mmCIF file of C-alpha atoms in Angstrom:
data_model
loop_
_atom_site.group_PDB
_atom_site.id
_atom_site.type_symbol
_atom_site.label_atom_id
_atom_site.label_comp_id
_atom_site.label_asym_id
_atom_site.label_seq_id
_atom_site.Cartn_x
_atom_site.Cartn_y
_atom_site.Cartn_z
ATOM 1 C CA UNK A 580 -0.085 0.049 0.145
ATOM 2 C CA UNK A 581 2.740 2.577 0.789
ATOM 3 C CA UNK A 582 4.518 1.939 -2.264
ATOM 4 C CA UNK A 583 1.505 3.215 -4.236
ATOM 5 C CA UNK A 584 2.149 6.618 -2.466
ATOM 6 C CA UNK A 585 5.540 6.569 -4.339
ATOM 7 C CA UNK A 586 4.353 8.771 -7.115
ATOM 8 C CA UNK A 587 2.848 11.311 -4.519
ATOM 9 C CA UNK A 588 6.192 11.450 -2.875
ATOM 10 C CA UNK A 589 7.926 12.248 -6.213
ATOM 11 C CA UNK A 590 5.358 14.844 -7.018
ATOM 12 C CA UNK A 591 5.826 16.356 -3.695
ATOM 13 C CA UNK A 592 9.723 16.343 -4.107
ATOM 14 C CA UNK A 593 9.628 17.957 -7.817
ATOM 15 C CA UNK A 594 7.085 20.622 -6.528
ATOM 16 C CA UNK A 595 9.162 21.551 -3.760
ATOM 17 C CA UNK A 596 12.303 21.699 -5.938
ATOM 18 C CA UNK A 597 10.379 23.363 -8.791
ATOM 19 C CA UNK A 598 9.534 26.107 -6.518
ATOM 20 C CA UNK A 599 13.051 26.568 -4.429
ATOM 21 C CA UNK A 600 15.222 25.941 -7.322
ATOM 22 C CA UNK A 601 14.660 29.238 -9.462
ATOM 23 C CA UNK A 602 14.733 31.121 -6.072
ATOM 24 C CA UNK A 603 18.165 29.702 -5.058
ATOM 25 C CA UNK A 604 19.501 30.180 -8.973
ATOM 26 C CA UNK A 605 18.343 33.804 -8.575
ATOM 27 C CA UNK A 606 19.982 34.465 -5.258
ATOM 28 C CA UNK A 607 23.367 33.000 -6.754
ATOM 29 C CA UNK A 608 23.425 34.470 -10.055
ATOM 30 C CA UNK A 609 21.426 37.595 -9.789
ATOM 31 C CA UNK A 610 23.690 40.915 -9.338
ATOM 32 C CA UNK A 611 22.562 42.904 -6.222
ATOM 33 C CA UNK A 612 22.797 46.746 -6.852
ATOM 34 C CA UNK A 613 19.866 48.167 -4.698
ATOM 35 C CA UNK A 614 18.690 51.620 -5.187
ATOM 36 C CA UNK A 615 15.795 53.670 -4.019
ATOM 37 C CA UNK A 616 13.568 52.770 -7.051
ATOM 38 C CA UNK A 617 14.217 49.031 -6.984
ATOM 39 C CA UNK A 618 13.591 48.723 -3.100
ATOM 40 C CA UNK A 619 10.185 50.786 -3.242
ATOM 41 C CA UNK A 620 7.230 48.577 -2.814
ATOM 42 C CA UNK A 621 4.683 48.758 -5.444
ATOM 43 C CA UNK A 622 1.217 47.361 -6.243
ATOM 44 C CA UNK A 623 0.469 47.463 -9.649
ATOM 45 C CA UNK A 624 3.106 50.326 -10.413
ATOM 46 C CA UNK A 625 1.511 52.519 -8.142
ATOM 47 C CA UNK A 626 2.634 53.397 -4.657
ATOM 48 C CA UNK A 627 0.427 52.101 -1.861
ATOM 49 C CA UNK A 628 -1.701 54.568 0.169
ATOM 50 C CA UNK A 629 -1.676 53.738 3.915
ATOM 51 C CA UNK A 630 -0.985 50.475 5.496
ATOM 52 C CA UNK A 631 -1.328 47.393 3.228
ATOM 53 C CA UNK A 632 -1.930 44.960 6.158
ATOM 54 C CA UNK A 633 -5.429 45.927 6.709
ATOM 55 C CA UNK A 634 -8.239 44.301 8.633
ATOM 56 C CA UNK A 635 -10.764 42.471 6.405
ATOM 57 C CA UNK A 636 -14.449 42.580 6.861
ATOM 58 C CA UNK A 637 -15.719 40.178 9.103
ATOM 59 C CA UNK A 638 -18.353 39.136 6.553
ATOM 60 C CA UNK A 639 -15.461 37.213 4.799
ATOM 61 C CA UNK A 640 -15.372 34.523 7.660
ATOM 62 C CA UNK A 641 -18.815 33.172 6.394
ATOM 63 C CA UNK A 642 -16.872 31.824 3.168
ATOM 64 C CA UNK A 643 -14.297 30.133 5.440
ATOM 65 C CA UNK A 644 -17.174 28.577 7.311
ATOM 66 C CA UNK A 645 -19.209 27.365 4.406
ATOM 67 C CA UNK A 646 -15.869 26.264 2.800
ATOM 68 C CA UNK A 647 -14.974 24.249 6.053
ATOM 69 C CA UNK A 648 -18.628 22.486 5.848
ATOM 70 C CA UNK A 649 -18.204 21.420 2.193
ATOM 71 C CA UNK A 650 -14.547 20.360 2.986
ATOM 72 C CA UNK A 651 -15.737 17.862 5.678
ATOM 73 C CA UNK A 652 -18.554 16.682 3.071
ATOM 74 C CA UNK A 653 -15.689 15.883 0.385
ATOM 75 C CA UNK A 654 -14.306 14.072 3.166
ATOM 76 C CA UNK A 655 -17.235 11.989 3.381
ATOM 77 C CA UNK A 656 -17.564 11.377 -0.058
ATOM 78 C CA UNK A 657 -13.831 10.469 -0.451
ATOM 79 C CA UNK A 658 -14.246 6.755 0.498
ATOM 80 C CA UNK A 659 -17.375 6.508 -1.581
ATOM 81 C CA UNK A 660 -15.630 7.925 -4.658
ATOM 82 C CA UNK A 661 -12.869 5.339 -4.237
ATOM 83 C CA UNK A 662 -15.002 2.180 -3.852
ATOM 84 C CA UNK A 663 -17.840 3.387 -5.966
ATOM 85 C CA UNK A 664 -17.584 0.675 -8.526
ATOM 86 C CA UNK A 665 -17.839 -1.978 -5.733
ATOM 87 C CA UNK A 666 -20.823 -0.237 -3.561
ATOM 88 C CA UNK A 667 -23.503 0.029 -6.147
ATOM 89 C CA UNK A 668 -26.904 1.741 -6.266
ATOM 90 C CA UNK A 669 -27.792 1.701 -2.343
ATOM 91 C CA UNK A 670 -24.542 3.731 -1.634
ATOM 92 C CA UNK A 671 -25.372 6.188 -4.590
ATOM 93 C CA UNK A 672 -28.737 6.913 -3.021
ATOM 94 C CA UNK A 673 -27.056 7.351 0.512
ATOM 95 C CA UNK A 674 -24.753 9.858 -0.874
ATOM 96 C CA UNK A 675 -27.624 11.415 -2.827
ATOM 97 C CA UNK A 676 -29.276 11.957 0.476
ATOM 98 C CA UNK A 677 -26.346 13.141 2.013
ATOM 99 C CA UNK A 678 -25.545 15.784 -0.487
ATOM 100 C CA UNK A 679 -29.402 16.589 -0.735
ATOM 101 C CA UNK A 680 -29.417 17.543 3.006
ATOM 102 C CA UNK A 681 -26.278 19.795 2.734
ATOM 103 C CA UNK A 682 -27.719 21.477 -0.481
ATOM 104 C CA UNK A 683 -30.735 22.554 1.670
ATOM 105 C CA UNK A 684 -27.923 24.381 3.848
ATOM 106 C CA UNK A 685 -26.310 25.808 0.508
ATOM 107 C CA UNK A 686 -29.726 27.198 -0.657
ATOM 108 C CA UNK A 687 -30.190 28.976 2.843
ATOM 109 C CA UNK A 688 -26.647 30.541 2.647
ATOM 110 C CA UNK A 689 -27.529 31.626 -0.897
ATOM 111 C CA UNK A 690 -31.075 32.865 -0.030
ATOM 112 C CA UNK A 691 -29.450 34.745 3.078
ATOM 113 C CA UNK A 692 -26.970 36.446 0.828
ATOM 114 C CA UNK A 693 -24.106 34.877 2.548
ATOM 115 C CA UNK A 694 -22.360 34.160 -0.658
ATOM 116 C CA UNK A 695 -22.635 37.602 -2.080
ATOM 117 C CA UNK A 696 -19.190 39.322 -2.355
ATOM 118 C CA UNK A 697 -19.137 42.449 -0.809
ATOM 119 C CA UNK B 957 14.394 -2.386 -6.916
ATOM 120 C CA UNK B 958 17.767 -0.705 -6.498
ATOM 121 C CA UNK B 959 16.995 0.513 -2.855
ATOM 122 C CA UNK B 960 15.232 -2.107 -0.531
ATOM 123 C CA UNK B 961 11.886 -0.758 0.278
ATOM 124 C CA UNK B 962 12.460 -0.763 4.191
ATOM 125 C CA UNK B 963 15.446 1.453 3.801
ATOM 126 C CA UNK B 964 13.294 3.878 1.563
ATOM 127 C CA UNK B 965 10.705 3.858 3.957
ATOM 128 C CA UNK B 966 12.995 4.731 6.949
ATOM 129 C CA UNK B 967 14.753 7.666 5.005
ATOM 130 C CA UNK B 968 11.438 8.845 4.050
ATOM 131 C CA UNK B 969 10.364 8.886 7.828
ATOM 132 C CA UNK B 970 13.162 10.515 8.893
ATOM 133 C CA UNK B 971 12.985 13.377 6.273
ATOM 134 C CA UNK B 972 9.329 13.663 7.342
ATOM 135 C CA UNK B 973 10.256 13.804 10.842
ATOM 136 C CA UNK B 974 12.663 16.497 10.247
ATOM 137 C CA UNK B 975 10.249 18.523 8.199
ATOM 138 C CA UNK B 976 7.717 18.154 11.026
ATOM 139 C CA UNK B 977 10.130 19.333 13.722
ATOM 140 C CA UNK B 978 11.392 22.254 11.434
ATOM 141 C CA UNK B 979 7.653 23.296 10.891
ATOM 142 C CA UNK B 980 7.120 23.221 14.574
ATOM 143 C CA UNK B 981 10.197 25.126 15.369
ATOM 144 C CA UNK B 982 9.460 27.631 12.755
ATOM 145 C CA UNK B 983 5.943 28.049 13.860
ATOM 146 C CA UNK B 984 7.274 29.023 17.471
ATOM 147 C CA UNK B 985 10.209 31.395 16.212
ATOM 148 C CA UNK B 986 8.505 33.080 13.251
ATOM 149 C CA UNK B 987 7.891 36.587 14.257
ATOM 150 C CA UNK B 988 4.839 37.098 12.180
ATOM 151 C CA UNK B 989 1.866 35.378 12.889
ATOM 152 C CA UNK B 990 0.941 34.599 9.438
ATOM 153 C CA UNK B 991 4.217 32.673 8.821
ATOM 154 C CA UNK B 992 3.808 30.717 11.903
ATOM 155 C CA UNK B 993 0.456 29.569 10.158
ATOM 156 C CA UNK B 994 2.434 28.492 7.007
ATOM 157 C CA UNK B 995 5.008 26.565 9.043
ATOM 158 C CA UNK B 996 2.095 24.903 10.671
ATOM 159 C CA UNK B 997 0.968 23.503 7.110
ATOM 160 C CA UNK B 998 4.535 22.203 6.946
ATOM 161 C CA UNK B 999 4.122 20.156 10.025
ATOM 162 C CA UNK B 1000 0.792 18.936 9.323
ATOM 163 C CA UNK B 1001 1.593 17.757 5.704
ATOM 164 C CA UNK B 1002 4.634 16.245 6.942
ATOM 165 C CA UNK B 1003 2.574 14.048 9.554
ATOM 166 C CA UNK B 1004 0.128 13.317 6.860
ATOM 167 C CA UNK B 1005 3.104 11.581 5.222
ATOM 168 C CA UNK B 1006 4.015 9.801 8.315
ATOM 169 C CA UNK B 1007 0.382 8.507 8.472
ATOM 170 C CA UNK B 1008 0.908 7.231 4.720
ATOM 171 C CA UNK B 1009 3.978 5.339 6.052
ATOM 172 C CA UNK B 1010 2.278 3.902 8.982
ATOM 173 C CA UNK B 1011 -0.535 2.473 6.229
ATOM 174 C CA UNK B 1012 -3.096 4.899 7.483
ATOM 175 C CA UNK B 1013 -3.926 6.168 4.005
ATOM 176 C CA UNK B 1014 -7.679 7.362 4.756
ATOM 177 C CA UNK B 1015 -6.089 9.246 7.976
ATOM 178 C CA UNK B 1016 -3.640 10.875 5.908
ATOM 179 C CA UNK B 1017 -6.600 12.066 3.232
ATOM 180 C CA UNK B 1018 -8.186 13.492 6.483
ATOM 181 C CA UNK B 1019 -5.180 15.181 7.551
ATOM 182 C CA UNK B 1020 -4.696 17.103 4.337
ATOM 183 C CA UNK B 1021 -8.161 17.848 3.599
ATOM 184 C CA UNK B 1022 -9.534 18.869 7.219
ATOM 185 C CA UNK B 1023 -6.046 19.947 9.152
ATOM 186 C CA UNK B 1024 -4.265 21.460 5.925
ATOM 187 C CA UNK B 1025 -7.387 22.682 4.244
ATOM 188 C CA UNK B 1026 -10.110 23.548 6.640
ATOM 189 C CA UNK B 1027 -8.237 24.186 9.828
ATOM 190 C CA UNK B 1028 -5.551 26.217 8.375
ATOM 191 C CA UNK B 1029 -8.180 28.312 6.280
ATOM 192 C CA UNK B 1030 -9.858 29.134 9.512
ATOM 193 C CA UNK B 1031 -6.648 30.279 11.023
ATOM 194 C CA UNK B 1032 -5.694 32.465 8.042
ATOM 195 C CA UNK B 1033 -9.226 33.808 8.097
ATOM 196 C CA UNK B 1034 -8.892 34.395 11.888
ATOM 197 C CA UNK B 1035 -5.441 36.473 11.184
ATOM 198 C CA UNK B 1036 -7.068 38.314 8.214
ATOM 199 C CA UNK B 1037 -9.804 39.627 10.319
ATOM 200 C CA UNK B 1038 -7.847 40.565 13.337
ATOM 201 C CA UNK B 1039 -6.407 44.184 13.410
ATOM 202 C CA UNK B 1040 -2.814 43.887 12.064
ATOM 203 C CA UNK B 1041 -1.527 46.854 14.436
ATOM 204 C CA UNK B 1042 -0.355 44.204 17.004
ATOM 205 C CA UNK B 1043 3.174 44.034 16.708
ATOM 206 C CA UNK B 1044 4.919 41.268 18.622
ATOM 207 C CA UNK B 1045 7.876 42.327 20.673
ATOM 208 C CA UNK B 1046 11.544 41.173 19.663
ATOM 209 C CA UNK B 1047 11.897 38.579 22.444
ATOM 210 C CA UNK B 1048 10.344 38.042 25.926
ATOM 211 C CA UNK B 1049 11.897 38.811 29.035
ATOM 212 C CA UNK B 1050 14.732 36.698 30.160
ATOM 213 C CA UNK B 1051 12.647 35.018 32.937
ATOM 214 C CA UNK B 1052 9.827 34.164 30.518
ATOM 215 C CA UNK B 1053 12.379 32.428 28.249
ATOM 216 C CA UNK B 1054 13.954 30.504 31.105
ATOM 217 C CA UNK B 1055 10.625 29.218 32.426
ATOM 218 C CA UNK B 1056 9.464 28.454 28.933
ATOM 219 C CA UNK B 1057 12.675 26.463 28.406
ATOM 220 C CA UNK B 1058 12.150 24.736 31.825
ATOM 221 C CA UNK B 1059 8.645 23.949 31.186
ATOM 222 C CA UNK B 1060 9.515 22.502 27.524
ATOM 223 C CA UNK B 1061 12.174 20.393 28.930
ATOM 224 C CA UNK B 1062 10.139 18.938 31.767
ATOM 225 C CA UNK B 1063 7.522 17.966 28.876
ATOM 226 C CA UNK B 1064 10.213 16.537 26.951
ATOM 227 C CA UNK B 1065 11.455 14.280 29.772
ATOM 228 C CA UNK B 1066 7.966 13.364 30.632
ATOM 229 C CA UNK B 1067 7.265 12.395 26.961
ATOM 230 C CA UNK B 1068 10.493 10.346 26.448
ATOM 231 C CA UNK B 1069 9.998 8.572 29.757
ATOM 232 C CA UNK B 1070 6.449 7.563 28.683
ATOM 233 C CA UNK B 1071 7.710 6.468 25.145
ATOM 234 C CA UNK B 1072 10.345 4.413 26.833
ATOM 235 C CA UNK B 1073 8.435 2.826 29.324
ATOM 236 C CA UNK B 1074 5.345 1.729 27.167
ATOM 237 C CA UNK B 1075 5.145 -1.751 25.911
ATOM 238 C CA UNK B 1076 4.665 -1.154 22.267
ATOM 239 C CA UNK B 1077 3.072 -4.048 20.509
ATOM 240 C CA UNK B 1078 6.008 -4.228 18.128
ATOM 241 C CA UNK B 1079 5.972 -7.923 17.486
ATOM 242 C CA UNK B 1080 2.413 -7.857 16.189
ATOM 243 C CA UNK B 1081 2.380 -6.898 12.401
ATOM 244 C CA UNK B 1082 0.007 -4.102 11.512
ATOM 245 C CA UNK B 1083 -3.257 -5.867 10.408
ATOM 246 C CA UNK B 1084 -4.147 -3.288 7.710
ATOM 247 C CA UNK B 1085 -0.524 -2.268 6.802
ATOM 248 C CA UNK B 1086 -0.499 -3.850 3.289
ATOM 249 C CA UNK B 1087 -4.181 -2.935 1.948
ATOM 250 C CA UNK B 1088 -5.494 0.540 1.610
ATOM 251 C CA UNK B 1089 -7.896 1.289 4.672
ATOM 252 C CA UNK B 1090 -10.357 3.565 2.641
ATOM 253 C CA UNK B 1091 -11.951 0.513 1.227
ATOM 254 C CA UNK B 1092 -12.623 -1.110 4.556
ATOM 255 C CA UNK B 1093 -13.837 2.279 5.992
ATOM 256 C CA UNK B 1094 -16.015 2.939 2.987
ATOM 257 C CA UNK B 1095 -17.855 -0.834 3.132
ATOM 258 C CA UNK B 1096 -18.500 -0.230 6.924
ATOM 259 C CA UNK B 1097 -19.798 3.402 6.456
ATOM 260 C CA UNK B 1098 -22.177 2.791 3.528
ATOM 261 C CA UNK B 1099 -23.511 -0.611 5.036
ATOM 262 C CA UNK B 1100 -23.029 -0.955 8.608
ATOM 263 C CA UNK B 1101 -23.055 2.849 9.526
ATOM 264 C CA UNK B 1102 -25.605 4.282 7.323
ATOM 265 C CA UNK B 1103 -27.499 6.170 9.938
ATOM 266 C CA UNK B 1104 -24.569 7.797 11.545
ATOM 267 C CA UNK B 1105 -23.471 8.887 8.056
ATOM 268 C CA UNK B 1106 -26.558 10.725 7.129
ATOM 269 C CA UNK B 1107 -26.911 12.127 10.673
ATOM 270 C CA UNK B 1108 -23.365 13.703 10.047
ATOM 271 C CA UNK B 1109 -24.788 15.408 7.038
ATOM 272 C CA UNK B 1110 -27.805 16.776 9.389
ATOM 273 C CA UNK B 1111 -25.044 17.827 11.821
ATOM 274 C CA UNK B 1112 -23.306 19.691 9.057
ATOM 275 C CA UNK B 1113 -26.352 21.201 8.009
ATOM 276 C CA UNK B 1114 -26.947 22.377 11.419
ATOM 277 C CA UNK B 1115 -23.585 23.721 11.743
ATOM 278 C CA UNK B 1116 -23.754 25.716 8.429
ATOM 279 C CA UNK B 1117 -26.916 27.399 9.300
ATOM 280 C CA UNK B 1118 -25.803 28.013 12.651
ATOM 281 C CA UNK B 1119 -22.708 29.617 11.545
ATOM 282 C CA UNK B 1120 -24.683 31.976 8.955
ATOM 283 C CA UNK B 1121 -27.262 32.990 11.681
ATOM 284 C CA UNK B 1122 -24.440 33.920 14.215
ATOM 285 C CA UNK B 1123 -22.391 35.322 11.522
ATOM 286 C CA UNK B 1124 -24.985 37.724 9.992
ATOM 287 C CA UNK B 1125 -26.267 38.965 13.375
ATOM 288 C CA UNK B 1126 -23.200 41.176 14.028
#
């Protein structure tokens, strides 16, 4: 079983190297001649006004909460998806009820405007 | 195979262990709380890898989905929604550092003592080590434990509606 995770480990290693290697090459090769213009922070080319670390509206927390709910839902669907071909129709109906119940909550969130971007 | 599988697993375990500890140390030492959260992700992912080595593939998936996904998102949102004016002091007073080191050392001693004195069932082979645990869990979940499964759905529904009601009141 562990051996089947070999590709996962390989992907993790490649992803890490892929991210770190350009940074390392840049740190080794790039000439460092900093000046005022180079060191200035920028955002789309225009200097920022005021502090950039701002406090976000607490409304955004709803997205996090709803994400967490559906994350846990995906967790329950994961074993079903893995063994779908062996489980058959009965499990499909069970999962249908499971998702149906959560869709009620989704509809509620939608109706209450919890998903509206403000 | 060029390298024996046991050696490969041992090396992977130690690499994951070092990464997990490095994440934990970075979490404590990072000056910015956001960086602490990112170090926490490193530790949690490494522990997921350890779960894979132990043959608990479903637990590894849970670790990635719930801890790396959901818990970290909640943490990051918590940081985002907190006023960022709080700047941590460079280092706490020497007395605090000493007492912290003492507590950490005491905890370390207790942990090592417990690990050393526990009779680990090492001789018995892991019952599920060679086959994926997810299939077994799926069969139990969708045959024996159907009702708890559906109740979990209702629990999630209640949690979602409750969260919306509480969050929208303000």
